[in-house]
């Protein structure tokens, strides 16, 4: 079973969102997503200052055997990107909720309203 | 039954296992109206009869001493090249998707990629595209992806016209505009365009369709100064002598593409050849076609495998960098063995010989009464002579002397009616050059 | 350490570069390619060849790829100097022998496919697809029908289909297959409309079964103003028996490197000739060979076919491959082509039965196999975690090439198996014995499979390291 931390919220496209307070949110992909994709070898995430829209494609994830779009889980503006992933895409496999975070987004307090809690996401990740 | 092993007993046993009585019952899910009994094909031939028939056809092609180039060149191919490339283990293997069972092919491709990066001075080479011209179309699409948003490509008017037509048909499908860059009718080389418009890249042919060398440093710098990528179109053999695209101008060209045929591939009436495409590492994710990387297995043993496959159609489907699947693998195997057999030294020597023969032939032909040289610039192994009669007629008359004298530029809608593009390679000896001069002299006297 | 060609280098004198070329245009840096002796070259590449599996040395039941015997006579004929030394720009009067061969091949392929006209120029299946959908686009444009931008493609289709449609400027709409392998007609109907350009199908499909309602599909697509494209990768299943032209297809390609026994060469070259119905003839890619009234042959060009979709390569295509396909077809003749599909189907159906007998599960057990079939090892995955890839890798240990795995993506843990007609019963029986043993191993000693292959020059390679480190050229 993949890990689904209780403290985070989730999109149905397998991104997690952590509320950092002050209108800032950290974003990454779930443990389940990295398991599906296999060994990740490349991540393309939006640069700082880029506006993203919930549900829209904002980047690319490539593994040895698959390629997947990265979807924005909420509306907002990117303020920070994890540039370490450029040389260390394996962080997404090894530590998807920690070192493998993808970006920090600035957004309204209501931006994440459509997201799921851990229990709801667990139902999606099971099937 | 040619190429089928089954005897009657075996067939019967297999049919019984399947639970049918006759072979045609295996097609019982196909609506009967769609099944036909006979087709308008000739009767089969024994191998002996087939050989006799095809040897006759081969002889019906006139054996000619070749002075024609234009993108396909007659070179010596060391005997070992096809002796090895023709081995069943290379010849009859599939694409190396099962890496453990394909280390031979994979290492050959890795060595090929290494050779091409050294010839071009760029960091990455793919495992081949169909031919030079379709490779150039792919390079243009790659430039458009890298640049994003741009909608046109600057195409020199002295690019080989056959290549231009391929760009027209392939890029036209995506409504990409090809903007022509004119060449100076007096020198035959490119005139720097006034502005770059919305172009993503400038194509820089070295040499151009007239055989002339272009001022590649200035063209590359112009492209970069205008925010364009520089796509070098090069002859791989010429690169043994000429400056590598990776060091053109102050920053170097961004991509190099070309026809690989001069590297050990027989002329074969036009194919199969192969296209090579090299680029910078920073842009490798936009590269079309296969790529091989060195890695290790679980026990730390060195090995090779296909890599960055997420660029390709079998994974990315409609969003792949290209639709290419089957490429020109065996040609790359031959080219790799060819480059190894000649070595760096042999390639350079061959290139120098081609150049010397061409210089000598040009001098000889210029001495024939009525023949002039329209262009004075430097060249590698091809040049234009201006004849006092239509080049087509002269070319046809010279067939009678056993010579393919060159390519009439009028076939391409270029130059004047008398212009003939002539090529010399290491295959031609002094006696061949003299024979050409003699034959041309007599033909011009009688026309 | 593997032995590299760069390990064989001998000192050579510097080559003097020509003085009549401006120094600024000449090479600045040494060429830096190795200079091995001829025997070193010969041994190095001979040894490398021995690390390959190939049809000439192994059974190669790679689904969708038609790895049949590549007759050597075809190779010998293509290498005749009269063909091999022919410059592509030789005027037609100097290449009548070649043009005769190509013209016959065009005629024979038209007869085999039930189509009106053929162009041999595409270099491979994917380039044939591009030509085919480009012709569909040109056809609609010629009828002022510019709104037709949608191309329907089954989810199970080969990746080149959507990639080619995309390259031709179409929007791809994927259509699902039903549980019995046939196309979802309800879904099809939903998408047929004035914006439909056409549909790309393989029949038998990539699921290894014949699409039974093909004539009905054709009628509906035509009714909506669309055209049908046939991906000829599976033509071996019906060669000499069923013609795509009669199934209702308007355009198609043939993979001559599959059905017509030309070699795969470790990745290519192939040839992807296209065949079309009369109404698409004006749009064929150039060049095409034509026979004049007096019997002389010549290349057709833009003057003859002004509405052609144009050229796909600088010359006539992969002529050497076309010569091989011609030799193969001429050798087989009218009777031989029908035997191809008959024995290909016999081998596939026999192998399917035998593999079911030793416990493997067919993806479509109710259906007749075409020239290939799909097994799913989901049951093994549930039992011991063994995946299709593990079975594939273990087969290599027995000197048998793996079937195609993970294509079509639709069937979980699938093995797509295509024996081809040129394999003997004894070879198939040995395969069944080996597969039975692998099945036992999968249940009793799964780690044996997970770590396979054990007996090859290398074991499973670290593909993640390969992509992350990206050492794609070297030797220094
Ligand atoms: C079903 C199918 N379609 C299309 C293709 C593409 O053909 P090619 O590799 O010759 O471009 C293949 C080949 O692998 C195939 O199996």
PDB file of N, CA and C in Angstrom, chain C residues 327-377:
ATOM      1  N   UNK C 327      11.906  -9.842 -55.032  1.00  0.00           N
ATOM      2  CA  UNK C 327      12.463 -11.190 -55.202  1.00  0.00           C
ATOM      3  C   UNK C 327      11.634 -12.209 -54.414  1.00  0.00           C
ATOM      4  N   UNK C 328      11.245 -11.829 -53.198  1.00  0.00           N
ATOM      5  CA  UNK C 328      10.458 -12.727 -52.340  1.00  0.00           C
ATOM      6  C   UNK C 328       9.106 -13.049 -52.979  1.00  0.00           C
ATOM      7  N   UNK C 329       8.438 -12.024 -53.447  1.00  0.00           N
ATOM      8  CA  UNK C 329       7.112 -12.198 -54.024  1.00  0.00           C
ATOM      9  C   UNK C 329       7.178 -13.010 -55.314  1.00  0.00           C
ATOM     10  N   UNK C 330       8.228 -12.754 -56.092  1.00  0.00           N
ATOM     11  CA  UNK C 330       8.392 -13.473 -57.359  1.00  0.00           C
ATOM     12  C   UNK C 330       8.673 -14.950 -57.092  1.00  0.00           C
ATOM     13  N   UNK C 331       9.412 -15.207 -56.038  1.00  0.00           N
ATOM     14  CA  UNK C 331       9.745 -16.591 -55.677  1.00  0.00           C
ATOM     15  C   UNK C 331       8.474 -17.323 -55.221  1.00  0.00           C
ATOM     16  N   UNK C 332       7.663 -16.670 -54.424  1.00  0.00           N
ATOM     17  CA  UNK C 332       6.447 -17.324 -53.911  1.00  0.00           C
ATOM     18  C   UNK C 332       5.392 -17.484 -54.985  1.00  0.00           C
ATOM     19  N   UNK C 333       5.154 -16.405 -55.732  1.00  0.00           N
ATOM     20  CA  UNK C 333       4.128 -16.458 -56.766  1.00  0.00           C
ATOM     21  C   UNK C 333       2.730 -16.588 -56.196  1.00  0.00           C
ATOM     22  N   UNK C 334       1.780 -16.775 -57.103  1.00  0.00           N
ATOM     23  CA  UNK C 334       0.357 -16.777 -56.758  1.00  0.00           C
ATOM     24  C   UNK C 334       0.010 -17.804 -55.683  1.00  0.00           C
ATOM     25  N   UNK C 335       0.534 -19.006 -55.818  1.00  0.00           N
ATOM     26  CA  UNK C 335       0.200 -20.052 -54.846  1.00  0.00           C
ATOM     27  C   UNK C 335       0.898 -19.801 -53.517  1.00  0.00           C
ATOM     28  N   UNK C 336       2.109 -19.291 -53.592  1.00  0.00           N
ATOM     29  CA  UNK C 336       2.911 -19.122 -52.379  1.00  0.00           C
ATOM     30  C   UNK C 336       2.350 -18.098 -51.418  1.00  0.00           C
ATOM     31  N   UNK C 337       1.741 -17.017 -51.930  1.00  0.00           N
ATOM     32  CA  UNK C 337       1.255 -15.979 -51.007  1.00  0.00           C
ATOM     33  C   UNK C 337       0.125 -16.501 -50.116  1.00  0.00           C
ATOM     34  N   UNK C 338      -0.729 -17.328 -50.682  1.00  0.00           N
ATOM     35  CA  UNK C 338      -1.822 -17.881 -49.886  1.00  0.00           C
ATOM     36  C   UNK C 338      -1.303 -18.805 -48.789  1.00  0.00           C
ATOM     37  N   UNK C 339      -0.220 -19.502 -49.089  1.00  0.00           N
ATOM     38  CA  UNK C 339       0.363 -20.394 -48.070  1.00  0.00           C
ATOM     39  C   UNK C 339       0.909 -19.599 -46.890  1.00  0.00           C
ATOM     40  N   UNK C 340       1.372 -18.379 -47.153  1.00  0.00           N
ATOM     41  CA  UNK C 340       1.925 -17.556 -46.075  1.00  0.00           C
ATOM     42  C   UNK C 340       0.892 -17.393 -44.964  1.00  0.00           C
ATOM     43  N   UNK C 341      -0.297 -16.887 -45.322  1.00  0.00           N
ATOM     44  CA  UNK C 341      -1.300 -16.640 -44.280  1.00  0.00           C
ATOM     45  C   UNK C 341      -1.822 -17.957 -43.707  1.00  0.00           C
ATOM     46  N   UNK C 342      -1.936 -18.990 -44.541  1.00  0.00           N
ATOM     47  CA  UNK C 342      -2.471 -20.271 -44.056  1.00  0.00           C
ATOM     48  C   UNK C 342      -1.564 -20.845 -42.966  1.00  0.00           C
ATOM     49  N   UNK C 343      -0.272 -20.883 -43.230  1.00  0.00           N
ATOM     50  CA  UNK C 343       0.629 -21.491 -42.246  1.00  0.00           C
ATOM     51  C   UNK C 343       0.929 -20.537 -41.092  1.00  0.00           C
ATOM     52  N   UNK C 344       0.851 -19.234 -41.350  1.00  0.00           N
ATOM     53  CA  UNK C 344       1.013 -18.282 -40.238  1.00  0.00           C
ATOM     54  C   UNK C 344      -0.142 -18.473 -39.255  1.00  0.00           C
ATOM     55  N   UNK C 345      -1.350 -18.646 -39.791  1.00  0.00           N
ATOM     56  CA  UNK C 345      -2.525 -18.857 -38.931  1.00  0.00           C
ATOM     57  C   UNK C 345      -2.460 -20.218 -38.250  1.00  0.00           C
ATOM     58  N   UNK C 346      -1.991 -21.219 -38.978  1.00  0.00           N
ATOM     59  CA  UNK C 346      -1.878 -22.554 -38.383  1.00  0.00           C
ATOM     60  C   UNK C 346      -0.897 -22.515 -37.203  1.00  0.00           C
ATOM     61  N   UNK C 347       0.264 -21.942 -37.429  1.00  0.00           N
ATOM     62  CA  UNK C 347       1.263 -21.888 -36.358  1.00  0.00           C
ATOM     63  C   UNK C 347       0.738 -21.127 -35.138  1.00  0.00           C
ATOM     64  N   UNK C 348       0.060 -20.009 -35.393  1.00  0.00           N
ATOM     65  CA  UNK C 348      -0.437 -19.198 -34.274  1.00  0.00           C
ATOM     66  C   UNK C 348      -1.524 -19.947 -33.501  1.00  0.00           C
ATOM     67  N   UNK C 349      -2.469 -20.525 -34.214  1.00  0.00           N
ATOM     68  CA  UNK C 349      -3.574 -21.202 -33.524  1.00  0.00           C
ATOM     69  C   UNK C 349      -3.104 -22.457 -32.796  1.00  0.00           C
ATOM     70  N   UNK C 350      -2.160 -23.166 -33.416  1.00  0.00           N
ATOM     71  CA  UNK C 350      -1.594 -24.352 -32.765  1.00  0.00           C
ATOM     72  C   UNK C 350      -0.866 -23.952 -31.482  1.00  0.00           C
ATOM     73  N   UNK C 351      -0.038 -22.924 -31.591  1.00  0.00           N
ATOM     74  CA  UNK C 351       0.728 -22.489 -30.432  1.00  0.00           C
ATOM     75  C   UNK C 351      -0.192 -22.007 -29.313  1.00  0.00           C
ATOM     76  N   UNK C 352      -1.236 -21.299 -29.687  1.00  0.00           N
ATOM     77  CA  UNK C 352      -2.182 -20.813 -28.680  1.00  0.00           C
ATOM     78  C   UNK C 352      -2.801 -21.995 -27.927  1.00  0.00           C
ATOM     79  N   UNK C 353      -3.286 -23.002 -28.688  1.00  0.00           N
ATOM     80  CA  UNK C 353      -3.885 -24.174 -28.046  1.00  0.00           C
ATOM     81  C   UNK C 353      -2.908 -24.857 -27.095  1.00  0.00           C
ATOM     82  N   UNK C 354      -1.696 -25.040 -27.582  1.00  0.00           N
ATOM     83  CA  UNK C 354      -0.709 -25.768 -26.784  1.00  0.00           C
ATOM     84  C   UNK C 354      -0.339 -24.991 -25.521  1.00  0.00           C
ATOM     85  N   UNK C 355      -0.249 -23.677 -25.633  1.00  0.00           N
ATOM     86  CA  UNK C 355       0.109 -22.868 -24.458  1.00  0.00           C
ATOM     87  C   UNK C 355      -1.052 -22.841 -23.461  1.00  0.00           C
ATOM     88  N   UNK C 356      -2.267 -22.846 -23.979  1.00  0.00           N
ATOM     89  CA  UNK C 356      -3.432 -22.936 -23.074  1.00  0.00           C
ATOM     90  C   UNK C 356      -3.407 -24.274 -22.349  1.00  0.00           C
ATOM     91  N   UNK C 357      -3.017 -25.304 -23.091  1.00  0.00           N
ATOM     92  CA  UNK C 357      -2.967 -26.651 -22.521  1.00  0.00           C
ATOM     93  C   UNK C 357      -1.997 -26.703 -21.329  1.00  0.00           C
ATOM     94  N   UNK C 358      -0.890 -25.965 -21.396  1.00  0.00           N
ATOM     95  CA  UNK C 358       0.053 -25.992 -20.283  1.00  0.00           C
ATOM     96  C   UNK C 358      -0.246 -24.913 -19.250  1.00  0.00           C
ATOM     97  N   UNK C 359      -1.422 -24.270 -19.360  1.00  0.00           N
ATOM     98  CA  UNK C 359      -1.872 -23.422 -18.264  1.00  0.00           C
ATOM     99  C   UNK C 359      -1.935 -21.929 -18.530  1.00  0.00           C
ATOM    100  N   UNK C 360      -1.492 -21.486 -19.676  1.00  0.00           N
ATOM    101  CA  UNK C 360      -1.526 -20.039 -19.934  1.00  0.00           C
ATOM    102  C   UNK C 360      -2.930 -19.580 -20.326  1.00  0.00           C
ATOM    103  N   UNK C 361      -3.217 -18.317 -20.037  1.00  0.00           N
ATOM    104  CA  UNK C 361      -4.551 -17.785 -20.314  1.00  0.00           C
ATOM    105  C   UNK C 361      -4.559 -16.865 -21.520  1.00  0.00           C
ATOM    106  N   UNK C 362      -5.451 -17.161 -22.447  1.00  0.00           N
ATOM    107  CA  UNK C 362      -5.589 -16.324 -23.640  1.00  0.00           C
ATOM    108  C   UNK C 362      -6.377 -15.069 -23.286  1.00  0.00           C
ATOM    109  N   UNK C 363      -6.013 -13.956 -23.912  1.00  0.00           N
ATOM    110  CA  UNK C 363      -6.746 -12.714 -23.660  1.00  0.00           C
ATOM    111  C   UNK C 363      -8.136 -12.782 -24.287  1.00  0.00           C
ATOM    112  N   UNK C 364      -8.261 -13.501 -25.403  1.00  0.00           N
ATOM    113  CA  UNK C 364      -9.553 -13.605 -26.096  1.00  0.00           C
ATOM    114  C   UNK C 364      -9.837 -15.081 -26.381  1.00  0.00           C
ATOM    115  N   UNK C 365     -10.162 -15.847 -25.319  1.00  0.00           N
ATOM    116  CA  UNK C 365     -10.261 -17.307 -25.461  1.00  0.00           C
ATOM    117  C   UNK C 365     -11.370 -17.753 -26.412  1.00  0.00           C
ATOM    118  N   UNK C 366     -12.370 -16.905 -26.605  1.00  0.00           N
ATOM    119  CA  UNK C 366     -13.477 -17.309 -27.478  1.00  0.00           C
ATOM    120  C   UNK C 366     -13.164 -17.086 -28.946  1.00  0.00           C
ATOM    121  N   UNK C 367     -12.053 -16.410 -29.206  1.00  0.00           N
ATOM    122  CA  UNK C 367     -11.809 -16.006 -30.585  1.00  0.00           C
ATOM    123  C   UNK C 367     -10.755 -16.888 -31.264  1.00  0.00           C
ATOM    124  N   UNK C 368     -10.876 -16.959 -32.598  1.00  0.00           N
ATOM    125  CA  UNK C 368      -9.856 -17.592 -33.426  1.00  0.00           C
ATOM    126  C   UNK C 368      -8.660 -16.647 -33.452  1.00  0.00           C
ATOM    127  N   UNK C 369      -7.458 -17.199 -33.280  1.00  0.00           N
ATOM    128  CA  UNK C 369      -6.269 -16.345 -33.394  1.00  0.00           C
ATOM    129  C   UNK C 369      -6.033 -16.009 -34.864  1.00  0.00           C
ATOM    130  N   UNK C 370      -5.479 -14.869 -35.113  1.00  0.00           N
ATOM    131  CA  UNK C 370      -5.076 -14.544 -36.487  1.00  0.00           C
ATOM    132  C   UNK C 370      -3.697 -15.154 -36.707  1.00  0.00           C
ATOM    133  N   UNK C 371      -2.727 -14.372 -37.086  1.00  0.00           N
ATOM    134  CA  UNK C 371      -1.351 -14.862 -37.242  1.00  0.00           C
ATOM    135  C   UNK C 371      -0.587 -14.673 -35.935  1.00  0.00           C
ATOM    136  N   UNK C 372      -1.288 -14.104 -34.927  1.00  0.00           N
ATOM    137  CA  UNK C 372      -0.671 -13.863 -33.627  1.00  0.00           C
ATOM    138  C   UNK C 372      -1.783 -13.894 -32.580  1.00  0.00           C
ATOM    139  N   UNK C 373      -1.372 -13.900 -31.317  1.00  0.00           N
ATOM    140  CA  UNK C 373      -2.379 -13.961 -30.251  1.00  0.00           C
ATOM    141  C   UNK C 373      -1.781 -13.397 -28.976  1.00  0.00           C
ATOM    142  N   UNK C 374      -2.675 -13.082 -28.027  1.00  0.00           N
ATOM    143  CA  UNK C 374      -2.233 -12.479 -26.775  1.00  0.00           C
ATOM    144  C   UNK C 374      -2.507 -13.403 -25.601  1.00  0.00           C
ATOM    145  N   UNK C 375      -1.487 -13.586 -24.781  1.00  0.00           N
ATOM    146  CA  UNK C 375      -1.672 -14.236 -23.485  1.00  0.00           C
ATOM    147  C   UNK C 375      -1.577 -13.157 -22.432  1.00  0.00           C
ATOM    148  N   UNK C 376      -2.299 -13.360 -21.326  1.00  0.00           N
ATOM    149  CA  UNK C 376      -2.119 -12.453 -20.204  1.00  0.00           C
ATOM    150  C   UNK C 376      -1.626 -13.276 -19.023  1.00  0.00           C
ATOM    151  N   UNK C 377      -0.571 -12.797 -18.359  1.00  0.00           N
ATOM    152  CA  UNK C 377      -0.081 -13.531 -17.187  1.00  0.00           C
ATOM    153  C   UNK C 377      -0.489 -12.832 -15.886  1.00  0.00           C
TER     154      UNK C 377
END
